[in-house]
Amino acid sequence: MVAEVIVDISAGEVDRVFDYLIPEDTNVSVGDRVKVSFGKMATEGFVVGIKETSSYDSSKLKPIESKLDDFTAIIPEMIDLMRFMQDKYDLRKADILRLFIPAQLRGGRVKEKVKTAVKLSKDKSVDEMLSSVRSTAVAQKAIIARLSAVEWEWASAISEEFGSSALNSLKEKGFVESFEITVGRKPYVSLEGERQSLSLTLDQKNAVETIEKTAGEYLLFGVTGSGKTEVYLKCIESVLEKGKTAIMLVPEISLTPQTMNRFRGRFGDTVALLHSGLSAGERFDEWLRLLRGEAKIAVGARSAIFAPLKNVGMIIIDEEHDGSYFSETNPRYNTRVIAEFRAKYNGASLVLGSATPSIESYYDATRGKSTLINMPNRVNNRLMPDIKVVDMCEEIKKGNRSIFSRAFTEGLASALNKGEQAMVFLNRRGYSSFMMCRKCGFVIKCANCDVSLTLHREDNRLKCHYCGAQYTVPATCPKCNSESIRYGRDGTEKIVADLSKLYPKARFLRMDNDTTSGKSSHLSILTSFRNGEADVLVGTQMIAKGHDFPKVTFVGILDADMSLYYGDYMSIERTFQLVTQVAGRAGRDELAGNVVLQSYSPNHYVFYFASKYDYEGFYRKEINVREITKFPPFTKIVRILFASESEDAVFSATKRALDAVKEIEKDYTGEFVSLKAMKSPVKRIENKYRYQIMMKLKREKEDEIIRKIYDAVNALKLRDVGIFVEQDPQNLS
Ligand code: ADP
Ligand code: ZN
Ligand code: ZN
């Protein structure tokens, strides 16, 4: 027999299937990882097919050297998925297959954890053993007595209690045998698991019944606090009852202890948690439990969509609007597209949940691609918090030059006086975002990347967030020598410092990229805030999502407009989502909530609709704008990005690719809404010049056209220029 093998090497030249002989004594099946010799070296590979004979001269075929695992790592569905992803995203097979297994499995860097256990030999009776050891060997006698009462005991426990030399003597005599037991590493053992059993609200009941009726795609549009999680739990319960499995995706940042607790509490060890905070061993064990069918629910961030589950009955994407569902580095893919593939393959339901559906998903629902389910009320009819939009220009006119409006300071003080909690949200990281000269307007930028640098107060350095370069902080403006060079805006650290002066008794916690670099620091900050160890949580985007803090009654949004000016077509949608999500943190339990939203453009329609919780109104306005300006969902945006250290090379590559795309355009007149080549917004990153071709395609034959673009770009065979084709890129820097 012959195996079709994809070698685990990511290179264009070897991105195909190679035939290997299966030795008589080796039992190989499709999906197994194997060791093969390739060229002059040994490498790992994936078996993707088995056939009787090869079209190559079989006397020249090399044999498979060995099987690598005692399980089949790639389930059949994933081999189909590999083909689908290769076609859709033009990825290399090895890169795709790597997504399907724990990273450390490659190269055998992770194994199942085993512990040594010991038991008495059955060759002799206990009495015989006892009488044949010296009477002074008290420890040996004690071990025999101890082991005679149990089936087995951990070797470490015996050694600790009676000493390892006594144990070794017994092993030498053949009285005690040691053997190994596999022990699973269970992540977050400290999670207690809250076993709540709730009777469903009417909205929840309706949602569950609708979803359970027929398999299909659903958009669960439920306001913050409407109890979407309970709907997910109930739906998963009935999926399990049918003997099927489920995948539940959440944005990394909202995979909070509470979320995990609720799943553990409801489903116990049937849940596998896939979190970036897991150790390699824990991740591997959770993955293996899924593969072996010991765990039937995968809960995790984006990559959990590749969970090795068979017979999937439901896939849930919570906070479906979240940008983290797009993988923006190689391998690039959209999680939702993968989820649709897996749902279709398994005949499973796909549920997209959000309080602020993406414009695209809502549009799909209005056109019947998915079924819309509304949950317009909060659980127990709790009120949505009142949102007050404050005009910061007015504040300045009235003589308030601080970054806190009067409404903000009053709201915060009132919550603190009542012993309630508050959250303060701002849209960036570090002490401030950039340094600008107030006299000549000069902004300090990175020499490699042409983006403004960020001042980090902790070590008093200017840093580039793209390439990591660091610079000393200048005392005067490098251009005009003026001393009025300042930090552009304030970050979380400065806000905490200023607030501490205003409220000396209050206890503060900060949460942003700087305070959450440690493995579990992000969870520990959230836990201590939830436990009431602080009164105010000050943070960036990270505090916006999904968290449920019952004691929070006041939320302040210091600079709601920041995200309006990112300059991409989704800025307004993102701002609406952010404001709604942040506001949704307030008043989730019995206490009513208040939100103060500060803005320099308070009359923008996004704040009008957000403060009234009018998603539909916002949607109608926004979808109109999209239609007129020809942006998604009415078009598909494709960017071809070119990067190289040589500007000449990048320029000529862009030109050649543009010519090739124009050739394709000739066959599809009318399908191209626009097509343009230009320098990228960030002109250089890590010393590489960046150019791009941007195009908008009508949504009809776009898949066909994109496939042709991939082929055309590959045919250019450019060596010293990196080329990346992105579909609907989320980040256009
Ligand atoms: P969402 O994800 O829609 O914002 P959650 O699922 O976090 O909302 O639910 C909000 C709160 O309401 C949680 O504290 C949850 O325990 C509670 N809750 C959900 N469903 C019910 C119910 N049927 N009865 C009582 N409390 C509920
Ligand atoms: Zn200056
Ligand atoms: Zn840089």
Short mmCIF file of N, CA and C in Angstrom, two decimals, residues 441-526:
data_model
loop_
_atom_site.label_atom_id
_atom_site.label_comp_id
_atom_site.label_asym_id
_atom_site.label_seq_id
_atom_site.Cartn_x
_atom_site.Cartn_y
_atom_site.Cartn_z
N GLY A 441 4.13 71.71 15.77
CA GLY A 441 3.30 70.60 15.32
C GLY A 441 4.06 69.33 14.99
N PHE A 442 5.38 69.33 15.26
CA PHE A 442 6.20 68.17 14.93
C PHE A 442 5.82 66.97 15.81
N VAL A 443 5.64 65.80 15.19
CA VAL A 443 5.33 64.57 15.92
C VAL A 443 6.51 63.62 15.76
N ILE A 444 6.98 63.05 16.86
CA ILE A 444 8.14 62.16 16.78
C ILE A 444 7.72 60.80 16.25
N LYS A 445 8.42 60.36 15.21
CA LYS A 445 8.06 59.09 14.56
C LYS A 445 9.22 58.11 14.57
N CYS A 446 8.88 56.84 14.33
CA CYS A 446 9.90 55.81 14.26
C CYS A 446 10.69 55.94 12.96
N ALA A 447 12.01 55.84 13.08
CA ALA A 447 12.85 55.98 11.89
C ALA A 447 12.66 54.83 10.91
N ASN A 448 12.29 53.66 11.41
CA ASN A 448 12.09 52.51 10.51
C ASN A 448 10.70 52.50 9.90
N CYS A 449 9.72 52.90 10.68
CA CYS A 449 8.33 52.58 10.32
C CYS A 449 7.47 53.77 9.95
N ASP A 450 7.93 54.98 10.22
CA ASP A 450 7.13 56.14 9.86
C ASP A 450 5.79 56.20 10.60
N VAL A 451 5.71 55.63 11.79
CA VAL A 451 4.50 55.80 12.60
C VAL A 451 4.89 56.53 13.89
N SER A 452 3.92 57.23 14.51
CA SER A 452 4.28 57.97 15.71
C SER A 452 4.63 57.02 16.85
N LEU A 453 5.57 57.46 17.66
CA LEU A 453 6.05 56.63 18.77
C LEU A 453 5.17 56.83 19.99
N THR A 454 5.20 55.85 20.86
CA THR A 454 4.40 55.91 22.08
C THR A 454 5.32 56.05 23.28
N LEU A 455 5.00 56.98 24.15
CA LEU A 455 5.81 57.13 25.35
C LEU A 455 5.37 56.12 26.40
N HIS A 456 6.33 55.36 26.92
CA HIS A 456 6.04 54.42 27.99
C HIS A 456 6.68 54.93 29.26
N ARG A 457 5.83 55.33 30.20
CA ARG A 457 6.28 56.01 31.40
C ARG A 457 7.10 55.08 32.31
N GLU A 458 6.72 53.83 32.37
CA GLU A 458 7.39 52.90 33.29
C GLU A 458 8.90 52.92 33.14
N ASP A 459 9.38 52.92 31.89
CA ASP A 459 10.83 52.98 31.71
C ASP A 459 11.25 54.25 30.99
N ASN A 460 10.32 55.21 30.88
CA ASN A 460 10.60 56.49 30.26
C ASN A 460 11.29 56.36 28.90
N ARG A 461 10.68 55.60 28.03
CA ARG A 461 11.22 55.41 26.69
C ARG A 461 10.13 55.64 25.66
N LEU A 462 10.54 56.05 24.48
CA LEU A 462 9.61 56.12 23.35
C LEU A 462 9.71 54.80 22.59
N LYS A 463 8.56 54.19 22.30
CA LYS A 463 8.61 52.89 21.65
C LYS A 463 7.78 52.87 20.37
N CYS A 464 8.23 52.06 19.43
CA CYS A 464 7.47 51.85 18.21
C CYS A 464 6.67 50.56 18.37
N HIS A 465 5.36 50.63 18.19
CA HIS A 465 4.52 49.45 18.39
C HIS A 465 4.57 48.48 17.22
N TYR A 466 5.18 48.91 16.14
CA TYR A 466 5.25 48.00 15.00
C TYR A 466 6.54 47.19 14.99
N CYS A 467 7.70 47.86 15.24
CA CYS A 467 8.96 47.11 15.13
C CYS A 467 9.65 46.97 16.48
N GLY A 468 9.10 47.62 17.52
CA GLY A 468 9.69 47.46 18.84
C GLY A 468 10.90 48.34 19.11
N ALA A 469 11.27 49.20 18.16
CA ALA A 469 12.43 50.08 18.38
C ALA A 469 12.16 51.02 19.55
N GLN A 470 13.23 51.37 20.30
CA GLN A 470 13.09 52.25 21.45
C GLN A 470 13.97 53.48 21.30
N TYR A 471 13.51 54.59 21.84
CA TYR A 471 14.24 55.84 21.72
C TYR A 471 14.20 56.58 23.06
N THR A 472 15.21 57.42 23.31
CA THR A 472 15.16 58.24 24.52
C THR A 472 14.19 59.40 24.29
N VAL A 473 13.65 59.91 25.39
CA VAL A 473 12.68 60.99 25.30
C VAL A 473 13.42 62.32 25.20
N PRO A 474 13.20 63.10 24.14
CA PRO A 474 13.91 64.36 24.00
C PRO A 474 13.33 65.44 24.93
N ALA A 475 14.19 66.35 25.38
CA ALA A 475 13.71 67.41 26.26
C ALA A 475 13.15 68.57 25.45
N THR A 476 13.66 68.73 24.24
CA THR A 476 13.17 69.82 23.40
C THR A 476 12.80 69.26 22.03
N CYS A 477 12.05 70.03 21.29
CA CYS A 477 11.61 69.59 19.97
C CYS A 477 12.80 69.42 19.03
N PRO A 478 12.96 68.25 18.42
CA PRO A 478 14.09 68.02 17.53
C PRO A 478 14.08 68.96 16.32
N LYS A 479 12.93 69.53 16.03
CA LYS A 479 12.83 70.36 14.83
C LYS A 479 13.03 71.84 15.15
N CYS A 480 12.32 72.36 16.15
CA CYS A 480 12.37 73.81 16.40
C CYS A 480 12.99 74.14 17.75
N ASN A 481 13.41 73.11 18.49
CA ASN A 481 14.07 73.33 19.77
C ASN A 481 13.19 73.90 20.88
N SER A 482 11.93 74.04 20.62
CA SER A 482 11.04 74.57 21.65
C SER A 482 10.91 73.55 22.79
N GLU A 483 10.66 74.08 23.99
CA GLU A 483 10.51 73.17 25.13
C GLU A 483 9.07 72.69 25.31
N SER A 484 8.18 73.23 24.48
CA SER A 484 6.78 72.84 24.68
C SER A 484 6.41 71.57 23.93
N ILE A 485 7.33 70.62 23.93
CA ILE A 485 7.02 69.32 23.35
C ILE A 485 6.35 68.48 24.43
N ARG A 486 5.22 67.91 24.10
CA ARG A 486 4.42 67.23 25.12
C ARG A 486 3.87 65.91 24.63
N TYR A 487 3.36 65.17 25.60
CA TYR A 487 2.67 63.94 25.27
C TYR A 487 1.33 64.31 24.67
N GLY A 488 0.95 63.63 23.64
CA GLY A 488 -0.29 63.95 22.95
C GLY A 488 -1.51 63.77 23.83
N ARG A 489 -1.74 62.59 24.28
CA ARG A 489 -2.92 62.34 25.10
C ARG A 489 -2.53 61.43 26.26
N ASP A 490 -3.42 61.37 27.22
CA ASP A 490 -3.10 60.60 28.42
C ASP A 490 -3.51 59.14 28.31
N GLY A 491 -2.72 58.27 28.92
CA GLY A 491 -3.03 56.83 28.94
C GLY A 491 -3.55 56.41 30.30
N THR A 492 -3.76 55.12 30.46
CA THR A 492 -4.37 54.61 31.69
C THR A 492 -3.60 55.01 32.95
N GLU A 493 -2.27 55.01 32.83
CA GLU A 493 -1.46 55.28 34.03
C GLU A 493 -1.67 56.70 34.52
N LYS A 494 -1.68 57.63 33.57
CA LYS A 494 -1.89 59.03 33.91
C LYS A 494 -3.31 59.25 34.45
N ILE A 495 -4.27 58.58 33.85
CA ILE A 495 -5.66 58.71 34.31
C ILE A 495 -5.77 58.25 35.76
N VAL A 496 -5.13 57.11 36.07
CA VAL A 496 -5.17 56.61 37.44
C VAL A 496 -4.50 57.60 38.38
N ALA A 497 -3.37 58.17 37.95
CA ALA A 497 -2.67 59.14 38.80
C ALA A 497 -3.57 60.36 39.06
N ASP A 498 -4.21 60.86 38.01
CA ASP A 498 -5.08 62.03 38.17
C ASP A 498 -6.31 61.72 39.03
N LEU A 499 -6.89 60.55 38.79
CA LEU A 499 -8.09 60.19 39.56
C LEU A 499 -7.75 59.96 41.02
N SER A 500 -6.56 59.42 41.29
CA SER A 500 -6.17 59.18 42.68
C SER A 500 -6.09 60.50 43.45
N LYS A 501 -5.70 61.55 42.74
CA LYS A 501 -5.65 62.86 43.41
C LYS A 501 -7.06 63.34 43.73
N LEU A 502 -7.99 63.11 42.81
CA LEU A 502 -9.37 63.56 43.02
C LEU A 502 -10.09 62.72 44.07
N TYR A 503 -9.78 61.41 44.08
CA TYR A 503 -10.47 60.50 45.01
C TYR A 503 -9.43 59.71 45.79
N PRO A 504 -8.81 60.36 46.80
CA PRO A 504 -7.67 59.73 47.48
C PRO A 504 -8.04 58.42 48.18
N LYS A 505 -9.31 58.23 48.53
CA LYS A 505 -9.66 57.02 49.27
C LYS A 505 -9.96 55.83 48.36
N ALA A 506 -10.20 56.13 47.10
CA ALA A 506 -10.62 55.04 46.20
C ALA A 506 -9.44 54.14 45.83
N ARG A 507 -9.73 52.86 45.58
CA ARG A 507 -8.70 51.91 45.17
C ARG A 507 -8.84 51.64 43.67
N PHE A 508 -7.72 51.73 42.95
CA PHE A 508 -7.76 51.62 41.50
C PHE A 508 -7.06 50.37 40.98
N LEU A 509 -7.55 49.87 39.86
CA LEU A 509 -6.86 48.80 39.13
C LEU A 509 -6.74 49.25 37.68
N ARG A 510 -5.64 48.89 37.04
CA ARG A 510 -5.42 49.26 35.64
C ARG A 510 -5.41 48.01 34.79
N MET A 511 -5.97 48.10 33.61
CA MET A 511 -5.87 46.96 32.72
C MET A 511 -5.63 47.43 31.29
N ASP A 512 -4.46 47.14 30.77
CA ASP A 512 -4.14 47.44 29.38
C ASP A 512 -3.03 46.49 28.95
N ASN A 513 -2.50 46.69 27.77
CA ASN A 513 -1.47 45.76 27.28
C ASN A 513 -0.24 45.70 28.19
N ASP A 514 0.03 46.82 28.89
CA ASP A 514 1.24 46.84 29.72
C ASP A 514 1.07 46.05 31.01
N THR A 515 -0.16 46.03 31.54
CA THR A 515 -0.33 45.35 32.82
C THR A 515 -0.76 43.90 32.65
N THR A 516 -0.95 43.46 31.41
CA THR A 516 -1.46 42.10 31.23
C THR A 516 -0.52 41.23 30.42
N SER A 517 0.78 41.52 30.50
CA SER A 517 1.70 40.72 29.71
C SER A 517 1.94 39.35 30.31
N GLY A 518 1.79 39.23 31.62
CA GLY A 518 2.02 37.93 32.26
C GLY A 518 0.98 36.90 31.85
N LYS A 519 1.28 35.63 32.12
CA LYS A 519 0.43 34.54 31.65
C LYS A 519 -1.01 34.66 32.12
N SER A 520 -1.22 34.93 33.40
CA SER A 520 -2.59 34.95 33.88
C SER A 520 -2.95 36.29 34.52
N SER A 521 -2.13 37.32 34.26
CA SER A 521 -2.37 38.60 34.92
C SER A 521 -3.73 39.16 34.54
N HIS A 522 -4.14 38.89 33.31
CA HIS A 522 -5.41 39.44 32.84
C HIS A 522 -6.57 38.83 33.63
N LEU A 523 -6.48 37.53 33.89
CA LEU A 523 -7.52 36.91 34.71
C LEU A 523 -7.47 37.39 36.15
N SER A 524 -6.26 37.60 36.65
CA SER A 524 -6.18 37.95 38.07
C SER A 524 -6.67 39.38 38.31
N ILE A 525 -6.45 40.28 37.35
CA ILE A 525 -6.98 41.64 37.51
C ILE A 525 -8.51 41.60 37.55
N LEU A 526 -9.08 40.86 36.62
CA LEU A 526 -10.55 40.78 36.55
C LEU A 526 -11.13 40.14 37.81
#
